[in-house]
């Protein structure tokens, strides 16, 4: 086994090329464990506390191994960061010319066919789509990658992108006239040629199951698979190992068919009528349920009188469109594609309506938005499906995150992912949490299920916000609580004459909100699930994180309820085996937003007294960083007063 100390010591190769480098024994311990797992083609579960430097701890031994490596991370933003910042750093430290590639899902790349077709068609949902699409066309002419993230001046969330990319459903594949110039195909070729390929979890699992995004071609030749942010894997896998059919997909198919019928099959009016019937049937299905968004199981649909007829009508309309498209498919590649889409969607619909297979239990449920409806079939467990992948061939699998275990116990993760044999490693954060942070659980707050709970949370938070002068995230377990708190805080700020900017999830894209938070220096940001993880806000701008409730999954969620019932039926203990470990990992993620560097200081305020009062609270407390714990507001006051003295001393040059 080679000595990695040469790279990770205070005077090593990393220190020579990376400004501000600090040698950390935790990072070296993880790197050595990764190296052993790669050498032995074993599975490693590695929990690395915040500040460990886990990315380089797995990249350097992986790059040194000489084999092909696939690295998958939680989001596209983290994927870009890993590719553009962390990989170049590892290559500089190693002085390695290793060939690397970035691979995303096809919807991230401009599609020449759809771009040109929609420019020529000229019909758009929004007034500014045409202007944006012209800019996208100019970008496509000069870009070598076609990656929308590189299109400067064009928002990634601009609706015009819908007209400039393809999906698995709408791609024409080798029949496309632009196949040789296809950005997706070029990205896949680069990935096949590279020694290190960076993907994201959605792409990774979509391809394991659908074999459509280029990753499946990489895995057979791959020596090492690294899954970062691995605490997300079970939920992501469940999305892709299940199936979803949406009315949006059906309306897209109906719209494309209607347009193509006019252009390519004008002598066959029955096709246009079938497309119109399909669109009506899809809208009728949504109208069969209440206007307000709901989540419902299959068993609960009986109380909606219009549902059976609406479902039967959709099945009939979709099958009729499929049959007519089949008669016209040879006329044109796009018509053929519509036929294939109709056939695939009908298959998903039929499977959703069928009873489960005994050896593959799933929960069939649906959710609605104000305008759409989605039918889901979600497996109760992904363990057998994912676990089988780990043993298909001799490969090393490295699963890592800051939050994989519950107090060092990996049972929850192993069970959910079907991992039978694995080495495990926990390395603590190098941060001095007792000095850098305070965990504050206020006294005398009502139970979280009481009607006045959110009002009480805001009342308890206001003195802390005054002490900290803003500089806070307030994280909620539900959007309803977030909206209520928004109204209360806006009124309270106005009454007190406070000028802290109040930023709210949904008002602007996430990255824009975070940039405004950082720039203001005294903002208060309200967020829910998307701000609990993947947010890195070092420095004084974020000095308080307030969490309203312990993040237990809602027991009335159809998938959660089905998993609980399944565990009970099989003699398990749902609360201790599933709900509590899940909450512990989620809580640790939310808490992890606060202290991001060795110099950060802050207060973590948790407004759920079950943390202190319930017997299971100790397990949750033990999952959190070892901050100074208190239930007294005056300790928070002293903590921030000390911060002020340290700042004044530093300004005066006093040690």
XYZ file of C-alpha atoms in Angstrom:
655
model
C 0.000 0.000 0.000
C 1.492 3.347 -1.003
C 2.043 6.188 1.430
C -0.569 8.899 0.868
C 1.052 11.086 3.502
C 3.156 12.580 0.688
C -0.015 14.228 -0.646
C -1.925 15.087 2.530
C 0.764 16.206 4.973
C 1.181 19.929 5.777
C 4.248 20.001 3.498
C 2.863 17.586 0.881
C 1.845 17.859 -2.757
C -1.589 19.342 -1.988
C -0.043 22.089 0.146
C 2.349 22.933 -2.691
C -0.389 23.691 -5.211
C -3.458 24.647 -3.143
C -3.424 28.021 -1.316
C -4.493 27.842 2.324
C -4.036 24.086 2.506
C -4.098 22.511 5.969
C -3.105 18.960 6.707
C -5.926 17.070 8.458
C -5.462 13.571 9.899
C -9.153 12.843 9.212
C -8.641 13.466 5.506
C -5.611 11.196 5.364
C -7.502 8.429 7.218
C -10.329 8.590 4.687
C -7.943 8.631 1.713
C -6.197 5.503 3.020
C -9.536 3.729 3.472
C -10.547 4.658 -0.086
C -7.244 3.395 -1.435
C -7.691 0.043 0.345
C -11.241 -0.345 -0.955
C -10.160 0.383 -4.544
C -7.261 -2.054 -4.329
C -9.552 -4.801 -3.004
C -12.612 -4.030 -5.191
C -14.646 -3.601 -2.021
C -17.551 -1.426 -0.899
C -16.735 1.391 1.516
C -19.234 3.534 3.431
C -17.353 6.622 4.556
C -18.933 9.333 6.673
C -16.730 12.414 6.727
C -17.657 15.367 8.915
C -17.875 18.882 7.481
C -14.420 20.302 6.837
C -12.725 16.940 6.393
C -11.959 17.582 2.736
C -13.638 14.367 1.619
C -13.663 15.273 -2.082
C -9.871 15.252 -2.397
C -9.736 12.334 0.050
C -11.475 10.166 -2.554
C -10.261 11.855 -5.757
C -6.539 11.522 -5.154
C -6.490 7.754 -4.424
C -9.010 7.188 -7.230
C -6.918 9.072 -9.783
C -3.766 7.312 -8.606
C -5.372 3.881 -9.024
C -4.983 4.038 -12.808
C -8.413 2.590 -13.579
C -11.561 4.148 -14.997
C -13.555 6.065 -12.367
C -17.175 7.260 -12.344
C -17.966 9.931 -9.744
C -21.613 10.797 -9.062
C -22.806 13.614 -6.834
C -26.129 14.932 -5.593
C -26.888 17.867 -7.890
C -25.809 19.407 -11.172
C -24.377 22.372 -9.247
C -22.157 20.065 -7.174
C -21.298 18.160 -10.340
C -20.047 21.361 -11.994
C -18.121 22.319 -8.843
C -16.445 18.924 -8.680
C -15.503 19.001 -12.355
C -14.363 22.623 -12.616
C -12.770 23.112 -9.167
C -11.985 19.893 -7.289
C -10.775 17.678 -10.141
C -8.333 20.301 -11.470
C -6.984 20.683 -7.916
C -6.428 16.926 -7.611
C -4.749 16.789 -11.010
C -2.398 19.643 -10.046
C -1.457 17.899 -6.807
C -0.795 14.648 -8.666
C 0.785 16.352 -11.674
C -1.462 14.000 -13.608
C -2.607 14.323 -17.236
C -5.579 12.010 -16.574
C -8.401 12.603 -19.079
C -11.672 13.766 -17.471
C -15.220 14.306 -18.768
C -18.489 15.794 -17.559
C -21.696 13.962 -18.502
C -25.210 15.267 -17.861
C -28.691 14.196 -18.898
C -29.793 14.999 -22.434
C -32.068 17.848 -21.293
C -28.908 19.808 -20.381
C -27.678 19.942 -23.983
C -29.024 21.914 -26.920
C -30.771 19.684 -29.467
C -30.220 21.007 -33.020
C -33.339 19.272 -34.323
C -35.788 20.636 -31.759
C -34.162 24.076 -31.749
C -34.464 24.494 -35.522
C -37.913 22.941 -35.705
C -39.317 25.254 -33.031
C -37.612 28.337 -34.450
C -39.264 27.571 -37.775
C -42.601 26.844 -36.119
C -42.569 30.124 -34.187
C -45.315 29.226 -31.691
C -44.354 29.780 -28.046
C -46.082 29.851 -24.670
C -44.419 33.083 -23.503
C -43.794 36.364 -25.286
C -40.020 36.440 -24.652
C -39.381 32.789 -25.658
C -38.637 33.696 -29.298
C -35.910 36.194 -28.335
C -34.317 33.758 -25.877
C -34.446 30.968 -28.458
C -32.543 33.131 -30.946
C -29.841 33.636 -28.300
C -29.749 29.896 -27.650
C -29.310 29.345 -31.401
C -26.326 31.713 -31.450
C -24.862 29.900 -28.435
C -25.294 26.536 -30.202
C -23.399 27.821 -33.248
C -20.248 28.610 -31.239
C -20.376 26.152 -28.335
C -18.323 22.987 -28.339
C -20.364 21.357 -25.553
C -23.925 22.660 -26.007
C -24.251 22.568 -22.188
C -26.913 25.082 -21.148
C -24.935 25.854 -17.956
C -22.294 27.478 -20.196
C -24.741 29.723 -22.079
C -23.796 33.116 -20.649
C -26.606 35.611 -20.318
C -29.355 32.999 -20.791
C -31.057 31.945 -17.536
C -30.927 28.192 -16.960
C -34.591 28.319 -15.945
C -35.751 30.277 -19.024
C -38.846 28.562 -20.450
C -37.314 28.842 -23.930
C -34.983 25.938 -23.098
C -38.027 23.672 -23.373
C -37.965 24.339 -27.130
C -34.200 23.804 -27.482
C -33.605 20.404 -25.860
C -34.843 16.861 -26.263
C -35.977 14.301 -23.724
C -35.776 10.529 -23.638
C -39.252 10.555 -25.163
C -38.618 13.071 -27.953
C -35.058 12.229 -29.071
C -34.962 10.750 -32.581
C -31.669 8.942 -31.988
C -29.753 7.779 -35.037
C -32.656 8.755 -37.312
C -32.056 12.437 -36.549
C -30.571 14.486 -39.393
C -28.217 16.137 -36.863
C -27.020 12.912 -35.268
C -23.372 13.446 -36.287
C -23.344 16.923 -34.711
C -25.332 15.944 -31.604
C -24.010 17.479 -28.381
C -25.381 14.565 -26.327
C -23.561 12.011 -28.473
C -20.348 14.071 -28.272
C -20.593 14.178 -24.459
C -21.129 10.420 -24.322
C -18.156 9.772 -26.602
C -15.964 11.983 -24.425
C -17.141 10.069 -21.363
C -16.291 6.723 -22.956
C -12.805 7.983 -23.809
C -12.123 9.561 -20.410
C -10.516 7.972 -17.376
C -12.625 9.958 -14.890
C -16.276 10.785 -15.605
C -18.397 13.069 -13.415
C -22.181 12.488 -13.397
C -25.049 13.211 -10.971
C -27.330 10.842 -9.088
C -30.403 11.489 -11.235
C -28.456 10.649 -14.374
C -26.776 7.668 -12.718
C -30.008 5.999 -11.611
C -32.018 6.961 -14.671
C -29.436 5.159 -16.720
C -29.076 2.116 -14.481
C -32.798 1.569 -14.965
C -33.617 3.061 -18.373
C -30.265 2.461 -20.104
C -30.716 5.727 -21.962
C -28.248 8.342 -20.757
C -24.834 6.854 -21.513
C -23.771 5.777 -18.013
C -24.595 2.094 -18.496
C -21.969 1.951 -21.245
C -19.376 3.265 -18.782
C -19.944 0.888 -15.875
C -18.677 -2.370 -17.422
C -15.263 -0.803 -18.046
C -15.236 1.044 -14.734
C -12.932 0.040 -11.875
C -14.281 2.426 -9.241
C -17.704 4.014 -8.644
C -17.789 6.909 -6.173
C -21.187 8.102 -4.965
C -20.863 11.402 -3.081
C -23.800 12.826 -1.086
C -24.749 9.173 -0.708
C -27.414 9.899 1.921
C -29.649 10.861 -1.042
C -29.289 7.564 -2.875
C -32.300 5.634 -1.564
C -34.798 8.386 -2.376
C -33.263 9.077 -5.789
C -33.206 5.378 -6.638
C -36.871 5.044 -5.651
C -37.786 7.735 -8.196
C -36.125 5.876 -11.038
C -36.752 2.283 -10.038
C -40.410 3.251 -10.003
C -42.500 4.799 -12.781
C -44.319 8.103 -13.226
C -46.892 9.229 -15.765
C -47.971 12.876 -15.819
C -50.744 14.736 -17.583
C -47.979 17.124 -18.739
C -46.409 14.254 -20.721
C -49.783 13.418 -22.226
C -50.490 17.030 -23.186
C -47.012 17.349 -24.741
C -47.679 14.213 -26.786
C -51.111 15.491 -27.823
C -49.688 18.883 -28.790
C -46.833 17.402 -30.826
C -49.198 14.971 -32.542
C -51.684 17.707 -33.424
C -48.952 19.926 -34.896
C -47.385 17.071 -36.863
C -50.791 15.916 -38.104
C -51.290 19.323 -39.716
C -47.793 19.488 -41.233
C -46.972 15.848 -42.067
C -50.365 14.132 -42.326
C -52.810 16.775 -43.487
C -54.664 14.171 -45.559
C -55.443 12.144 -42.413
C -57.731 14.347 -40.247
C -58.527 11.497 -37.856
C -55.074 11.902 -36.297
C -55.685 15.549 -35.413
C -59.039 14.644 -33.827
C -57.396 11.847 -31.822
C -54.795 14.292 -30.520
C -57.546 16.690 -29.437
C -59.402 13.834 -27.717
C -56.220 12.843 -25.877
C -55.627 16.396 -24.651
C -59.225 16.604 -23.400
C -58.964 13.228 -21.657
C -55.767 14.319 -19.879
C -57.394 17.543 -18.678
C -60.522 15.657 -17.590
C -58.379 13.339 -15.465
C -56.954 16.329 -13.596
C -60.432 17.828 -13.197
C -61.697 14.589 -11.637
C -59.799 15.533 -8.449
C -60.050 18.634 -6.225
C -58.420 21.851 -7.388
C -56.181 22.113 -4.337
C -52.976 20.032 -4.596
C -53.323 16.595 -2.995
C -51.427 13.356 -2.518
C -53.579 10.250 -2.545
C -53.185 6.482 -2.584
C -54.953 4.243 -5.063
C -57.280 3.014 -2.307
C -58.456 6.565 -1.564
C -59.565 7.342 -5.115
C -62.922 5.662 -4.654
C -64.362 8.733 -2.983
C -63.927 10.816 -6.152
C -66.992 10.071 -8.305
C -65.548 11.262 -11.610
C -62.291 9.334 -11.298
C -63.274 5.901 -12.774
C -64.805 7.373 -15.924
C -61.946 9.858 -16.362
C -59.342 7.089 -16.063
C -61.213 4.859 -18.523
C -61.549 7.801 -20.915
C -57.836 8.515 -20.802
C -56.925 4.885 -21.473
C -59.305 4.774 -24.468
C -58.070 8.086 -25.914
C -54.396 7.187 -25.506
C -54.880 3.782 -27.127
C -56.810 5.338 -30.029
C -54.036 7.892 -30.619
C -51.425 5.123 -30.462
C -53.215 3.042 -33.106
C -53.610 5.975 -35.498
C -50.003 7.077 -35.017
C -48.892 3.554 -35.889
C -50.554 3.892 -39.310
C -48.619 7.137 -39.986
C -45.288 6.320 -38.358
C -43.487 5.498 -41.594
C -44.173 8.963 -43.013
C -41.790 10.857 -40.756
C -39.270 10.331 -37.929
C -41.177 12.704 -35.626
C -44.463 10.854 -36.208
C -42.677 7.586 -35.498
C -41.348 9.100 -32.293
C -44.872 10.134 -31.242
C -46.068 6.581 -31.837
C -43.275 5.201 -29.649
C -44.093 7.731 -26.920
C -47.792 6.833 -27.008
C -46.960 3.143 -26.765
C -44.600 3.714 -23.831
C -47.055 5.932 -21.942
C -49.853 3.428 -22.454
C -47.599 0.740 -20.986
C -46.919 2.859 -17.880
C -50.647 3.573 -17.496
C -51.570 -0.111 -17.812
C -48.925 -1.140 -15.267
C -50.127 1.535 -12.835
C -53.629 0.118 -13.023
C -52.482 -3.493 -12.542
C -52.048 -5.278 -9.213
C -48.552 -5.615 -7.775
C -46.211 -8.536 -8.215
C -45.694 -10.254 -4.816
C -41.892 -10.145 -5.050
C -41.790 -6.462 -6.061
C -44.124 -4.587 -3.694
C -44.793 -0.972 -4.611
C -47.151 1.775 -3.636
C -49.352 3.272 -6.331
C -50.236 6.857 -5.574
C -50.861 10.161 -7.253
C -50.205 13.814 -6.628
C -51.690 16.914 -8.160
C -50.509 20.460 -8.667
C -52.818 23.308 -9.601
C -52.646 22.312 -13.267
C -51.173 18.822 -13.484
C -51.556 15.282 -12.182
C -48.871 12.644 -11.726
C -49.391 8.898 -11.317
C -46.542 7.233 -9.404
C -45.641 3.608 -8.779
C -42.860 3.641 -6.166
C -41.084 0.508 -4.909
C -41.341 0.069 -1.150
C -37.661 -0.863 -1.115
C -34.826 -0.334 -3.589
C -32.450 -2.569 -1.639
C -32.717 -5.664 -3.803
C -32.358 -3.634 -7.010
C -29.448 -1.467 -5.899
C -27.699 -4.131 -3.863
C -27.562 -6.381 -6.919
C -25.585 -3.702 -8.802
C -22.835 -3.763 -6.190
C -22.082 -7.422 -6.841
C -22.503 -7.620 -10.628
C -18.774 -7.355 -11.318
C -15.469 -6.809 -9.521
C -15.527 -3.089 -8.790
C -14.908 -0.764 -5.877
C -17.915 1.239 -4.661
C -17.237 4.250 -2.448
C -20.325 5.782 -0.805
C -19.617 8.963 1.128
C -21.351 11.919 2.763
C -21.200 14.021 5.902
C -24.380 12.225 7.016
C -24.513 8.475 6.426
C -24.759 7.003 9.909
C -26.761 7.518 13.075
C -24.182 7.847 15.829
C -21.714 5.740 13.844
C -24.271 3.029 13.062
C -24.755 2.453 9.302
C -27.619 -0.045 9.624
C -30.249 2.362 8.259
C -28.272 3.055 5.063
C -27.281 -0.579 4.558
C -30.876 -1.757 4.904
C -32.322 0.817 2.524
C -29.658 0.181 -0.151
C -29.424 -3.594 0.192
C -25.752 -3.510 1.157
C -24.826 -6.784 2.822
C -21.063 -6.444 3.144
C -19.120 -3.200 3.364
C -16.294 -1.583 5.237
C -17.387 1.446 7.245
C -15.512 4.523 8.362
C -16.508 7.583 10.406
C -14.091 10.501 10.531
C -15.065 13.474 12.647
C -15.002 17.075 11.556
C -11.771 18.929 12.421
C -13.842 21.896 13.653
C -13.846 22.938 17.330
C -17.634 22.782 17.704
C -17.828 23.492 21.479
C -16.006 26.788 20.879
C -17.466 27.638 17.467
C -21.141 26.879 18.055
C -24.065 26.881 20.473
C -27.073 24.560 20.250
C -30.076 26.376 21.722
C -33.370 24.595 22.470
C -35.785 27.134 24.034
C -37.973 26.298 27.016
C -41.775 26.418 27.062
C -42.577 26.060 23.388
C -45.845 24.264 22.556
C -45.924 20.815 20.993
C -45.201 20.882 17.244
C -48.693 19.626 16.372
C -50.514 22.506 18.093
C -52.182 25.216 15.971
C -50.111 28.017 17.520
C -46.726 26.342 17.039
C -45.465 28.505 14.145
C -46.435 31.698 16.014
C -44.454 30.427 19.001
C -41.439 29.629 16.803
C -41.433 33.177 15.408
C -41.800 34.702 18.890
C -38.872 32.622 20.150
C -36.772 33.451 17.083
C -37.194 37.239 17.225
C -34.892 37.815 20.253
C -32.210 35.668 18.619
C -32.516 37.596 15.338
C -32.172 40.853 17.275
C -29.033 39.612 19.015
C -27.480 38.302 15.788
C -28.686 41.278 13.734
C -30.241 39.016 11.128
C -27.670 36.765 9.440
C -29.977 33.745 9.714
C -31.512 30.827 7.901
C -34.892 29.706 9.232
C -35.597 26.201 7.936
C -39.085 24.697 7.935
C -40.346 21.159 7.526
C -43.413 22.316 5.557
C -44.239 25.029 3.041
C -47.405 25.863 4.961
C -45.388 26.758 8.069
C -42.946 28.735 5.939
C -45.717 30.889 4.442
C -47.269 31.530 7.841
C -43.897 32.496 9.323
C -43.253 34.800 6.388
C -46.369 36.847 7.200
C -45.575 36.957 10.917
C -41.934 37.942 10.412
C -42.743 40.639 7.853
C -45.200 42.203 10.333
C -42.737 41.860 13.225
C -39.872 43.440 11.253
C -42.103 46.358 10.293
C -43.332 46.845 13.869
C -39.769 46.871 15.242
C -38.363 49.000 12.435
C -35.896 46.289 11.440
C -34.386 46.554 7.979
C -33.017 43.012 7.682
C -33.810 41.792 4.145
C -36.399 38.988 4.346
C -35.691 36.446 1.586
C -38.165 33.645 0.947
C -37.801 30.405 -1.001
C -39.757 30.615 -4.244
C -39.424 34.382 -4.701
C -36.366 33.903 -6.932
C -34.111 31.038 -8.070
C -32.167 29.415 -5.237
C -28.750 30.647 -6.404
C -30.038 34.206 -6.712
C -31.464 34.124 -3.181
C -28.173 32.810 -1.804
C -26.196 35.501 -3.649
C -28.471 38.216 -2.241
C -28.148 36.697 1.233
C -24.352 36.746 1.017
C -24.190 40.294 -0.355
C -26.554 41.835 2.186
C -24.643 40.585 5.227
C -27.685 40.798 7.527
C -30.519 38.976 5.728
C -32.978 36.431 7.083
C -33.755 33.623 4.629
C -36.771 31.336 4.974
C -36.410 27.957 3.282
C -37.753 24.434 3.301
C -36.346 21.154 1.995
C -34.133 22.532 -0.796
C -32.157 24.676 1.682
C -31.572 21.897 4.223
C -28.596 20.556 2.279
C -26.155 21.436 -0.493
C -25.836 25.062 0.680
C -22.344 26.313 1.517
C -22.405 29.760 3.145
C -19.131 30.301 5.038
C -18.384 33.496 6.914
C -20.315 35.920 9.092
C -23.286 36.355 6.709
C -24.781 33.151 8.152
C -24.448 33.082 11.941
C -27.766 31.511 12.974
C -29.666 28.479 11.707
C -33.163 28.063 13.158
C -35.043 24.777 12.583
C -38.739 24.733 13.413
C -39.417 20.984 13.877
C -37.588 17.697 13.969
C -37.701 16.543 10.325
C -39.809 13.422 10.681
C -41.364 12.392 7.393
C -45.116 13.104 7.295
C -46.856 9.815 8.215
C -49.739 10.607 5.837
C -47.390 10.710 2.848
C -48.486 7.754 0.683
C -44.991 6.276 0.302
C -44.026 6.776 3.958
C -47.332 5.309 5.154
C -46.905 2.274 2.887
C -43.347 1.668 4.102
C -44.453 1.917 7.731
C -47.285 -0.555 7.106
C -44.904 -2.913 5.271
C -42.410 -2.855 8.150
C -45.163 -3.497 10.720
C -46.529 -6.377 8.680
C -43.079 -7.969 8.594
C -42.410 -7.602 12.310
C -40.230 -4.499 12.136
C -40.279 -1.401 14.314
C -41.020 1.458 11.899
C -40.253 4.298 14.298
C -36.889 3.017 15.519
C -35.844 1.278 12.294
C -36.972 3.838 9.706
C -38.548 7.100 10.914
C -36.080 8.015 13.646
C -32.848 7.247 11.700
C -34.208 9.173 8.704
C -34.993 12.178 10.927
C -31.546 12.034 12.545
C -29.763 12.165 9.196
C -32.006 14.969 7.906
C -31.509 16.986 11.103
C -27.756 16.595 10.814
C -27.949 17.885 7.227
C -29.870 21.002 8.259
C -27.525 21.674 11.164
C -24.575 21.298 8.824
C -25.412 24.574 7.063
C -24.069 26.574 10.022
C -20.358 25.891 10.563
C -18.520 25.563 7.245
C -14.921 26.593 8.076
C -12.517 26.616 11.029
C -13.289 30.304 11.643
C -17.102 30.216 11.436
C -19.120 30.795 14.615
C -22.852 30.472 15.068
C -25.984 29.412 16.919
C -28.122 26.426 15.957
C -31.624 26.927 17.359
C -34.027 23.976 17.284
C -37.576 24.897 18.295
C -38.799 21.351 18.932
C -38.652 20.523 22.638
C -38.974 16.801 21.888
C -35.214 16.998 21.334
C -34.794 17.599 25.081
C -37.936 16.037 26.521
C -38.419 12.709 24.710
C -36.318 9.586 25.388
C -35.402 9.329 21.695
C -34.127 12.917 21.785
C -30.726 11.733 22.979
C -30.193 9.719 19.805
C -30.962 12.829 17.748
C -28.725 15.007 19.938
C -25.859 12.572 19.553
C -26.191 12.824 15.772
C -25.551 16.578 15.909
C -22.170 18.332 16.102
C -20.863 18.612 19.669
C -21.717 22.293 20.139
C -22.164 23.917 23.537
C -25.739 23.084 24.539
C -28.131 25.427 26.292
C -31.790 26.208 26.881
C -31.108 29.780 28.008
C -31.272 32.859 25.790
C -28.617 34.628 27.868
C -26.039 32.029 26.738
C -26.807 33.039 23.154
C -26.375 36.699 24.140
C -22.978 36.006 25.720
C -21.899 33.994 22.679
C -22.559 36.876 20.293
C -21.091 39.398 22.752
C -17.889 37.345 22.710
C -17.996 37.426 18.899
C -18.136 41.223 19.082
C -15.136 41.346 21.424
C -13.127 39.030 19.156
C -13.936 41.203 16.143
C -12.963 44.381 17.993
C -9.728 42.796 19.190
C -8.846 41.627 15.696
C -9.538 45.115 14.309
C -7.245 46.630 16.966
C -4.529 44.060 16.309
C -4.908 42.550 19.790
C -4.190 38.826 20.199
